[in-house]
């Protein structure tokens, strides 16, 4: 292991010497391509390995900085010498400071040393950022009157701010250093530092500021419209005059492009003596491309710079999402931090700036999935009001989201919030609370799912039943009347049956739920047999509906055994006839449906006994006992 470290150090030293000797010199004889190639090689060689401790990496960067300083010598500029001197003094003060957390100091040293190396090698052209970092560190080191926790929180904010600034750089290797430094602060991340990271997804930084200004302008126009009728008529007359003047001016830019495209075929409107020229077909084909290019130039977007800025902003937000993803995976994040992150991401996913970016929505959904799968928290505080508010927001959001990943993520998030609410009540011994505060929200959303054409995913309800099986019976009681309603359309009934299948698969039978479940099973068995009979009469039954009905009948038979009631499908001749008819259809030859129909038919026929099997066996036994059995023929052994 030590040999590998020494070998890597030798490689880095070789690259640094080559860079300072050939590229970072006053003559600048090397080309831009060579300079970028050397810079990429140097940055790639400095990235820490996965098993490298950050404290060891600090020593490694310190040795590299000393070598760079020795290589540059007197050839370094005054700004670089000043930066190196400030970095040295700052590191000395940090080492001599008392009470500074070791992990925070290590993360800051990594970022400071790396930024100094970038400045010394000329990769970072702006030394002012390094000077500002050193000045901020000196100011924090000189503060002694504040409490220890407040002082530590300010240091964490400084490190996070510096990491975010480095995360905005184009180099992948620089961003890797920022990510490693931020990961070292997971245990020390304060509310203010997390706020700096979440501010990246605020509305003003996501591109909604212009839309807010547009809405303000619209409001001002509405306020101005409250004037008298005379002012409105005068304004309309003035507007029409202005529009007439604007429309009277020709589009000179388009005309010039068309003249250039048509060439000699373009005749001036004012030239009345111009003869009518009728071009041939070949000439028209030649002019098609030029005319199309003239109009295409007019239709090109004028906000290309805004589009570029928006792309850069989306990429930066994606990198910040990766930081939040790793923080949620660490298992040390406090519960209220996870709730804050989830609330900000849900809000950001509905913003106009990010709603159309599938790349960002995919990362947001992954982060929400990571948060929802968290079972271990750093600390637990009473954030029940925030959880209830966020749950209500998510329930409203599921009606609008069309992104599949976000649908599943929001479904998992709701179940996670309910579990967190229960955990808070258990851990903090809070007894006076409505334990089922979330069920009205779920039932209201369920009615919207069944009555309206919305984007709601059935996983929203399935995730809750999986996390809290005690609510399966509530969903069954709510869905059975809707399933037996004759007015329900087939596609709605398909949704209802799917949820009933999920509920019956998850429900846990106990003494308190036997009576309610028994009545539900009777109603569902009667409905399923009727649906199966109706599908038999049709020439081409719906496959999805047939699959759901088969699953429902199988689960009804299973739950009847658990409850202790007689299964209504056993020995049902009408159902057996329907199943036999359906097995002869072409659609039933497919594997999943074929297996389900066979299992159902077997369940129906379990009560019927074949009377000829046992007597035949006893007859053979009796003949053998009476000596009438023929001797068995044994195969000759070779």
XYZ file of C-alpha atoms in Angstrom:
638
model
C 0.000 0.000 0.000
C 2.814 2.397 0.872
C 4.521 1.560 -2.416
C 1.349 2.501 -4.324
C 1.155 5.833 -2.507
C 4.787 6.597 -3.251
C 4.323 5.647 -6.892
C 1.300 7.932 -7.188
C 3.200 10.762 -5.497
C 6.038 10.391 -7.981
C 3.590 10.594 -10.884
C 1.977 13.747 -9.482
C 5.387 15.343 -8.934
C 6.392 14.519 -12.501
C 3.215 16.097 -13.896
C 3.638 19.200 -11.740
C 7.248 19.659 -12.799
C 6.336 19.208 -16.451
C 3.447 21.650 -16.165
C 5.437 24.372 -14.411
C 8.390 23.950 -16.771
C 6.601 23.780 -20.113
C 3.239 25.455 -19.674
C 3.264 27.756 -16.659
C 6.095 29.934 -17.927
C 6.409 33.509 -19.030
C 7.079 32.831 -22.685
C 3.797 30.969 -23.153
C 5.124 29.151 -26.194
C 2.921 26.123 -25.599
C -0.468 26.080 -27.281
C -3.857 26.229 -25.623
C -4.568 22.565 -26.342
C -1.334 21.460 -24.653
C -2.059 23.656 -21.645
C -5.546 22.217 -21.180
C -4.202 18.693 -21.575
C -1.630 19.234 -18.836
C -4.202 20.886 -16.575
C -6.582 17.954 -16.947
C -3.795 15.476 -16.188
C -2.707 17.398 -13.081
C -6.253 17.743 -11.740
C -7.005 14.090 -12.368
C -3.879 13.010 -10.505
C -4.779 15.050 -7.406
C -8.246 13.519 -6.897
C -8.273 11.464 -3.647
C -8.750 7.724 -3.829
C -11.801 6.069 -2.298
C -9.918 4.609 0.663
C -7.892 7.754 1.303
C -8.633 9.516 4.574
C -9.204 13.241 4.263
C -6.581 13.977 6.923
C -3.995 12.126 4.845
C -5.146 14.018 1.785
C -4.456 17.309 3.606
C -0.829 16.270 4.115
C -0.623 15.236 0.471
C -1.920 18.617 -0.741
C 0.444 20.448 1.607
C 3.457 18.631 0.167
C 2.274 19.388 -3.372
C 1.874 23.064 -2.583
C 5.407 23.233 -1.180
C 6.746 21.572 -4.324
C 4.841 23.998 -6.547
C 6.218 26.926 -4.571
C 9.755 25.591 -4.959
C 9.255 24.941 -8.683
C 7.932 28.411 -9.367
C 10.639 30.132 -7.336
C 11.154 33.757 -8.271
C 9.203 33.290 -11.488
C 5.869 33.469 -9.680
C 3.842 36.648 -9.997
C 3.194 39.002 -7.106
C -0.437 37.882 -6.811
C 0.536 34.218 -6.572
C 3.183 34.954 -3.938
C 0.619 36.914 -1.968
C -1.904 34.062 -2.170
C 0.661 31.498 -1.056
C 1.614 33.675 1.893
C -2.005 34.188 2.956
C -2.739 30.481 2.719
C 0.279 29.673 4.863
C -0.719 32.153 7.595
C -4.329 30.934 7.543
C -3.297 27.304 7.967
C -0.989 28.200 10.840
C -3.783 30.043 12.638
C -6.186 27.141 12.129
C -3.667 24.682 13.571
C -3.118 26.883 16.619
C -6.823 27.668 17.148
C -8.506 26.060 20.138
C -12.029 24.667 20.115
C -12.325 24.263 16.345
C -13.889 20.956 15.362
C -11.400 18.635 13.698
C -13.683 17.457 10.883
C -14.675 21.029 10.008
C -11.037 22.146 10.051
C -10.005 19.214 7.845
C -12.704 19.912 5.264
C -11.762 23.594 5.164
C -8.056 22.794 4.781
C -8.758 20.515 1.825
C -10.748 23.165 -0.010
C -8.302 25.951 0.843
C -5.218 23.983 -0.228
C -6.849 22.787 -3.424
C -8.008 26.286 -4.337
C -4.498 27.579 -3.656
C -3.022 24.938 -5.969
C -5.463 25.952 -8.713
C -4.456 29.587 -8.297
C -0.723 28.867 -8.156
C -0.839 26.773 -11.333
C -2.880 29.379 -13.176
C -5.865 27.070 -13.591
C -7.986 29.535 -11.629
C -7.511 32.993 -13.134
C -9.213 34.880 -10.303
C -7.090 35.028 -7.109
C -9.635 37.293 -5.420
C -11.819 34.323 -4.432
C -8.912 32.769 -2.542
C -8.204 36.064 -0.812
C -11.850 36.351 0.253
C -11.769 32.843 1.711
C -8.639 33.618 3.711
C -10.144 36.883 4.952
C -13.355 35.131 6.048
C -11.346 32.475 7.883
C -9.266 35.100 9.683
C -12.420 36.942 10.746
C -13.865 33.756 12.215
C -10.617 32.952 13.989
C -10.561 36.392 15.589
C -14.098 36.028 17.011
C -14.015 34.852 20.623
C -17.151 36.304 22.222
C -19.668 33.960 20.582
C -20.826 30.627 21.926
C -19.070 27.500 20.768
C -22.050 26.129 18.824
C -22.639 29.410 16.980
C -18.948 29.688 16.158
C -18.920 26.130 14.835
C -22.058 26.767 12.753
C -20.375 29.740 11.066
C -17.370 27.614 10.167
C -19.641 24.964 8.670
C -21.419 27.652 6.653
C -18.090 28.887 5.325
C -17.049 25.391 4.250
C -20.406 24.686 2.581
C -20.329 28.033 0.783
C -16.816 27.319 -0.490
C -17.815 23.799 -1.559
C -20.786 25.155 -3.512
C -18.612 27.707 -5.291
C -16.191 24.958 -6.322
C -19.115 22.749 -7.306
C -20.104 25.338 -9.907
C -16.792 24.935 -11.748
C -16.661 23.051 -15.023
C -13.938 20.586 -14.059
C -15.181 17.198 -12.891
C -12.109 16.700 -10.698
C -12.642 19.997 -8.863
C -16.234 18.998 -8.169
C -15.021 15.662 -6.790
C -12.932 17.534 -4.195
C -15.937 19.659 -3.209
C -18.095 16.538 -2.863
C -15.506 14.818 -0.661
C -15.210 17.868 1.600
C -18.985 18.153 1.954
C -19.280 14.453 2.802
C -16.816 15.021 5.644
C -19.321 17.468 7.194
C -22.357 15.183 7.321
C -22.176 14.872 11.100
C -21.682 18.621 11.569
C -24.166 20.056 9.065
C -26.189 22.827 10.707
C -29.584 24.235 9.783
C -28.008 27.385 8.341
C -25.537 25.399 6.243
C -28.320 23.199 4.914
C -30.243 26.367 4.092
C -27.389 27.499 1.838
C -27.690 24.272 -0.101
C -31.477 24.389 -0.307
C -31.426 28.008 -1.504
C -30.101 26.678 -4.798
C -33.599 25.339 -5.510
C -35.471 28.479 -4.498
C -37.830 30.096 -6.990
C -35.599 33.104 -7.677
C -32.681 30.869 -8.624
C -34.757 28.402 -10.619
C -35.884 30.849 -13.254
C -39.314 31.775 -11.904
C -38.347 35.377 -11.188
C -39.233 36.521 -14.678
C -42.617 34.855 -14.413
C -43.268 36.621 -11.111
C -42.432 39.934 -12.761
C -44.791 39.096 -15.601
C -47.547 38.348 -13.116
C -46.855 41.655 -11.360
C -47.151 43.446 -14.685
C -50.446 41.699 -15.302
C -51.722 42.837 -11.918
C -50.712 46.407 -12.689
C -52.568 46.199 -15.969
C -55.622 44.898 -14.143
C -55.421 47.784 -11.676
C -55.118 50.264 -14.498
C -58.158 48.763 -16.169
C -60.367 50.017 -13.354
C -60.376 53.546 -14.833
C -63.267 55.192 -16.650
C -64.628 54.202 -20.014
C -63.239 57.337 -21.640
C -59.665 56.537 -20.635
C -60.102 52.979 -21.892
C -61.351 54.163 -25.257
C -58.537 56.714 -25.535
C -55.935 54.092 -24.685
C -57.424 51.657 -27.181
C -57.338 54.338 -29.889
C -53.722 55.116 -29.093
C -52.836 51.432 -29.099
C -54.496 50.936 -32.450
C -52.580 53.911 -33.867
C -49.318 52.523 -32.553
C -50.084 49.081 -33.919
C -50.915 50.600 -37.277
C -47.619 52.455 -37.342
C -45.733 49.314 -36.362
C -47.489 47.203 -38.958
C -46.885 49.802 -41.635
C -43.124 49.407 -41.302
C -41.903 46.435 -43.343
C -39.535 43.842 -41.949
C -36.401 45.175 -43.592
C -34.222 42.390 -42.236
C -36.396 39.711 -43.808
C -36.633 41.673 -47.059
C -32.865 41.976 -47.282
C -32.457 38.249 -46.697
C -35.005 37.462 -49.379
C -33.289 39.828 -51.817
C -29.975 38.110 -51.150
C -31.595 34.711 -51.602
C -33.450 35.576 -54.819
C -30.581 37.535 -56.353
C -31.474 38.892 -59.770
C -34.943 37.400 -59.527
C -35.874 39.911 -56.815
C -37.510 43.012 -58.226
C -37.870 46.219 -56.308
C -41.446 47.171 -55.481
C -40.825 50.795 -56.428
C -39.337 49.829 -59.803
C -42.439 49.828 -61.970
C -40.416 49.173 -65.107
C -39.234 45.787 -63.840
C -40.329 43.018 -66.153
C -42.199 40.019 -64.840
C -39.774 37.140 -64.575
C -41.204 33.623 -64.567
C -38.528 31.231 -63.218
C -38.333 27.659 -64.396
C -38.809 24.615 -62.172
C -35.070 24.040 -61.898
C -34.534 27.627 -60.793
C -37.305 27.337 -58.204
C -35.740 24.183 -56.728
C -32.433 26.008 -56.460
C -34.094 28.928 -54.669
C -35.998 26.746 -52.173
C -33.015 26.233 -49.893
C -32.052 29.912 -49.874
C -35.617 31.064 -49.146
C -35.995 28.504 -46.349
C -32.736 29.697 -44.797
C -33.958 33.308 -44.925
C -37.120 32.467 -42.990
C -35.237 30.102 -40.657
C -32.956 32.939 -39.628
C -36.007 34.948 -38.600
C -37.454 32.106 -36.527
C -34.294 31.366 -34.527
C -34.735 31.974 -30.776
C -33.501 35.327 -29.587
C -33.013 34.166 -26.000
C -30.106 31.825 -26.680
C -28.144 33.310 -23.798
C -31.024 32.734 -21.393
C -31.291 29.154 -22.557
C -27.588 28.641 -21.937
C -27.830 30.145 -18.453
C -30.793 27.917 -17.684
C -28.837 24.837 -18.782
C -25.900 25.794 -16.566
C -28.275 26.364 -13.649
C -29.916 22.967 -14.134
C -26.535 21.218 -14.190
C -25.510 22.973 -10.982
C -28.773 22.002 -9.298
C -28.225 18.400 -10.356
C -24.826 18.395 -8.628
C -26.375 19.842 -5.487
C -29.016 17.116 -5.604
C -26.239 14.539 -5.594
C -24.894 16.136 -2.402
C -28.327 15.883 -0.786
C -28.656 12.307 -1.989
C -25.400 11.300 -0.320
C -26.347 13.197 2.833
C -29.640 11.311 3.077
C -27.830 8.001 2.544
C -25.336 8.714 5.320
C -27.821 7.801 8.066
C -26.692 10.675 10.308
C -29.098 13.330 9.038
C -31.592 14.604 11.641
C -35.248 13.992 10.962
C -36.081 17.673 10.549
C -33.334 18.007 7.914
C -34.878 15.236 5.845
C -38.289 16.874 6.124
C -36.831 20.218 5.009
C -35.060 18.610 2.064
C -38.204 16.754 1.000
C -40.326 19.910 1.257
C -37.912 21.922 -0.874
C -37.600 19.193 -3.510
C -41.369 18.774 -3.776
C -41.717 22.511 -4.246
C -38.872 22.650 -6.768
C -40.296 19.770 -8.818
C -43.467 21.771 -9.433
C -41.650 24.940 -10.534
C -41.851 25.942 -14.171
C -38.069 25.951 -14.489
C -37.608 22.296 -13.487
C -40.922 20.762 -14.470
C -39.786 20.151 -18.035
C -36.310 18.854 -17.179
C -36.519 15.064 -17.002
C -32.882 14.834 -15.925
C -33.465 16.929 -12.806
C -36.789 15.227 -12.053
C -35.079 11.845 -12.194
C -32.469 12.964 -9.660
C -35.159 14.545 -7.451
C -37.190 11.333 -7.501
C -34.086 9.291 -6.629
C -33.337 11.602 -3.698
C -36.929 11.369 -2.454
C -36.724 7.573 -2.686
C -33.541 7.629 -0.597
C -35.221 9.842 1.993
C -38.290 7.596 2.081
C -36.172 4.500 2.675
C -34.362 6.051 5.657
C -34.952 4.220 8.935
C -32.185 5.697 11.066
C -32.000 9.365 12.024
C -29.355 11.436 13.750
C -31.785 13.211 16.061
C -35.575 13.353 16.332
C -37.388 16.598 17.061
C -41.064 17.541 17.104
C -41.805 18.551 13.504
C -45.324 17.152 13.338
C -46.818 20.361 11.977
C -44.237 20.451 9.160
C -44.953 16.800 8.368
C -48.714 17.342 8.241
C -48.309 20.404 6.027
C -45.942 18.582 3.683
C -48.280 15.584 3.467
C -51.134 17.861 2.446
C -48.899 19.481 -0.184
C -47.854 16.113 -1.584
C -51.493 15.007 -1.798
C -52.215 18.066 -3.909
C -49.115 17.498 -6.002
C -49.946 13.893 -6.934
C -52.934 15.171 -8.908
C -50.667 17.209 -11.180
C -47.480 15.184 -11.634
C -47.170 13.208 -14.859
C -43.540 12.101 -14.449
C -43.575 8.380 -13.587
C -40.548 8.538 -11.300
C -41.974 11.484 -9.374
C -45.308 9.679 -8.970
C -43.652 6.716 -7.289
C -41.370 8.974 -5.251
C -44.283 11.026 -3.907
C -46.179 7.830 -3.074
C -43.253 6.537 -1.028
C -42.749 9.946 0.568
C -46.315 10.044 1.919
C -45.903 6.692 3.650
C -42.544 7.857 5.015
C -44.073 11.024 6.470
C -46.799 9.023 8.197
C -44.181 6.702 9.664
C -42.099 9.668 10.860
C -45.143 11.205 12.539
C -45.769 7.970 14.426
C -42.090 7.684 15.347
C -42.075 11.202 16.781
C -45.092 10.401 18.940
C -43.469 7.200 20.196
C -39.999 8.607 20.812
C -41.171 11.818 22.471
C -44.048 10.105 24.351
C -46.777 12.272 22.819
C -50.129 10.668 23.622
C -52.755 13.333 22.950
C -52.722 13.228 19.191
C -54.960 12.059 16.366
C -53.221 8.867 15.301
C -55.080 8.643 12.000
C -54.877 12.281 10.915
C -53.751 11.251 7.432
C -56.650 8.945 6.524
C -59.070 11.747 5.499
C -56.404 13.001 3.081
C -55.957 9.529 1.624
C -59.695 8.903 1.290
C -60.229 12.267 -0.384
C -57.433 11.510 -2.830
C -58.865 8.024 -3.392
C -62.226 9.501 -4.376
C -60.447 11.831 -6.791
C -58.600 8.848 -8.236
C -61.853 6.959 -8.805
C -64.057 9.844 -9.932
C -61.734 11.999 -12.033
C -59.215 11.563 -14.812
C -56.147 12.498 -12.795
C -52.446 11.618 -12.712
C -52.769 9.864 -9.340
C -50.874 6.603 -9.137
C -52.404 3.621 -7.275
C -48.991 3.156 -5.664
C -49.918 6.052 -3.377
C -52.420 3.828 -1.568
C -50.467 0.584 -1.912
C -47.389 2.117 -0.259
C -49.474 3.154 2.750
C -51.005 -0.310 3.062
C -47.572 -1.918 2.857
C -46.183 0.369 5.556
C -49.299 0.203 7.760
C -51.309 -3.000 7.091
C -53.869 -2.045 9.719
C -55.434 0.338 7.171
C -56.071 -2.344 4.544
C -59.517 -3.025 5.963
C -60.351 0.697 5.760
C -59.589 0.673 2.048
C -61.530 -2.574 1.544
C -64.632 -1.157 3.238
C -64.365 1.994 1.136
C -63.844 0.155 -2.154
C -66.356 -2.717 -1.901
C -69.457 -0.501 -2.389
C -67.787 1.157 -5.362
C -66.883 -2.208 -6.882
C -70.424 -3.578 -6.576
C -71.976 -0.422 -8.022
C -73.449 -1.225 -11.423
C -72.904 2.346 -12.618
C -69.136 2.012 -12.495
C -67.454 1.824 -15.865
C -65.147 -1.029 -16.713
C -61.911 0.969 -16.622
C -62.825 2.426 -13.213
C -63.824 -1.000 -11.954
C -60.437 -2.259 -13.102
C -58.731 0.329 -10.861
C -60.985 -0.631 -7.958
C -60.312 -4.346 -8.362
C -56.577 -3.709 -8.554
C -56.618 -1.862 -5.235
C -58.804 -4.564 -3.674
C -56.350 -7.240 -4.801
C -53.485 -5.303 -3.220
C -55.435 -4.784 0.009
C -56.448 -8.464 0.299
C -52.877 -9.534 -0.334
C -51.520 -7.324 2.472
C -54.350 -7.406 5.037
C -53.640 -9.080 8.355
C -56.519 -11.026 9.898
C -57.135 -10.700 13.629
C -60.085 -11.150 15.964
C -61.272 -7.553 15.633
C -61.363 -7.573 11.833
C -62.884 -11.021 11.181
C -66.496 -9.900 11.116
C -65.912 -6.935 8.791
C -63.668 -8.946 6.520
C -66.190 -11.797 6.304
C -68.940 -9.554 4.943
C -66.502 -7.997 2.468
C -65.369 -11.416 1.238
C -68.959 -12.521 0.665
C -69.718 -9.411 -1.388
C -66.498 -9.705 -3.396
C -67.004 -13.399 -4.155
C -70.518 -12.729 -5.417
C -69.271 -9.831 -7.550
C -66.349 -11.827 -8.960
C -68.527 -14.786 -9.939
C -70.946 -12.422 -11.667
C -68.122 -10.683 -13.554
C -66.674 -14.030 -14.587
C -70.060 -15.157 -15.903
C -70.537 -11.910 -17.832
C -67.100 -12.223 -19.421
C -67.892 -15.775 -20.534
C -70.836 -14.502 -22.536
C -68.618 -12.048 -24.406
C -66.673 -13.247 -27.402
C -63.502 -11.335 -26.468
C -63.302 -10.520 -22.739
C -60.874 -7.861 -21.533
C -57.624 -9.508 -20.509
C -56.695 -7.013 -17.765
C -60.117 -7.278 -16.162
C -60.004 -11.076 -16.361
C -56.590 -11.151 -14.655
C -57.793 -8.919 -11.813
C -60.936 -11.021 -11.303
C -58.869 -14.222 -11.182
C -56.492 -12.689 -8.633
C -59.429 -11.463 -6.590
C -61.082 -14.904 -6.534
C -57.848 -16.613 -5.514
C -57.303 -14.121 -2.692
C -60.925 -14.462 -1.563
C -60.437 -18.233 -1.290
C -57.224 -17.728 0.682
C -58.669 -15.160 3.085
C -61.789 -17.270 3.636
C -59.534 -19.999 4.982
C -57.779 -17.472 7.243
C -61.066 -16.111 8.568
C -62.523 -19.589 9.050
C -65.543 -19.223 6.787
C -66.662 -21.583 4.065
C -65.275 -20.571 0.706
C -68.172 -19.580 -1.586
C -66.362 -20.550 -4.790
C -65.798 -24.207 -3.911
C -68.204 -26.493 -5.667
C -69.768 -23.591 -7.564
C -70.925 -25.220 -10.779
C -71.691 -21.944 -12.503
C -68.179 -20.665 -11.863
C -66.667 -23.979 -12.952
C -68.567 -23.806 -16.223
C -67.378 -20.237 -16.815
C -63.770 -21.139 -16.105
C -63.945 -24.129 -18.421
C -65.290 -21.952 -21.210
C -62.630 -19.304 -20.665
C -59.842 -21.886 -20.760
C -60.818 -22.714 -24.327
C -60.323 -19.146 -25.545
C -57.197 -18.047 -27.363
C -56.394 -15.400 -24.772
C -56.193 -17.951 -21.939
C -53.235 -19.710 -23.572
C -50.871 -17.035 -22.286
C -48.797 -18.201 -19.356
C -49.884 -15.897 -16.480
C -53.570 -16.132 -17.285
C -53.368 -19.852 -18.015
C -51.861 -20.554 -14.604
C -54.441 -18.410 -12.806
C -57.374 -20.105 -14.530
C -55.942 -23.538 -13.735
C -55.476 -22.616 -10.064
C -59.024 -21.276 -9.871
C -60.491 -24.353 -11.502
C -58.588 -26.527 -9.052
C -59.956 -24.509 -6.120
C -63.501 -24.894 -7.411
C -63.137 -28.659 -7.880
C -61.552 -29.427 -4.507
C -64.883 -30.526 -2.995
C -65.707 -32.930 -5.825
C -64.345 -36.445 -5.218
C -63.667 -39.101 -7.847
C -65.503 -42.230 -6.565
C -63.737 -44.703 -8.848
C -60.215 -44.111 -7.580
C -60.267 -45.706 -4.135
C -62.511 -48.707 -4.948
C -60.256 -49.612 -7.834
C -57.266 -49.597 -5.545
C -59.059 -51.705 -2.923
C -60.164 -54.175 -5.579
C -56.593 -54.747 -6.662
C -55.607 -55.288 -3.069
C -58.410 -57.813 -2.474
C -57.513 -59.871 -5.504
C -53.934 -59.945 -4.425
C -54.898 -61.132 -0.968
C -57.066 -63.924 -2.430
C -54.167 -65.211 -4.453
C -55.561 -64.255 -7.839
C -52.928 -61.685 -8.617
C -50.606 -62.446 -11.470
C -46.933 -62.602 -10.605
C -44.892 -59.525 -11.408
C -42.363 -59.736 -14.151
C -38.929 -58.588 -13.114
C -36.491 -57.276 -15.624
C -33.420 -59.436 -16.086
C -30.333 -57.871 -14.664
C -27.408 -57.774 -16.991
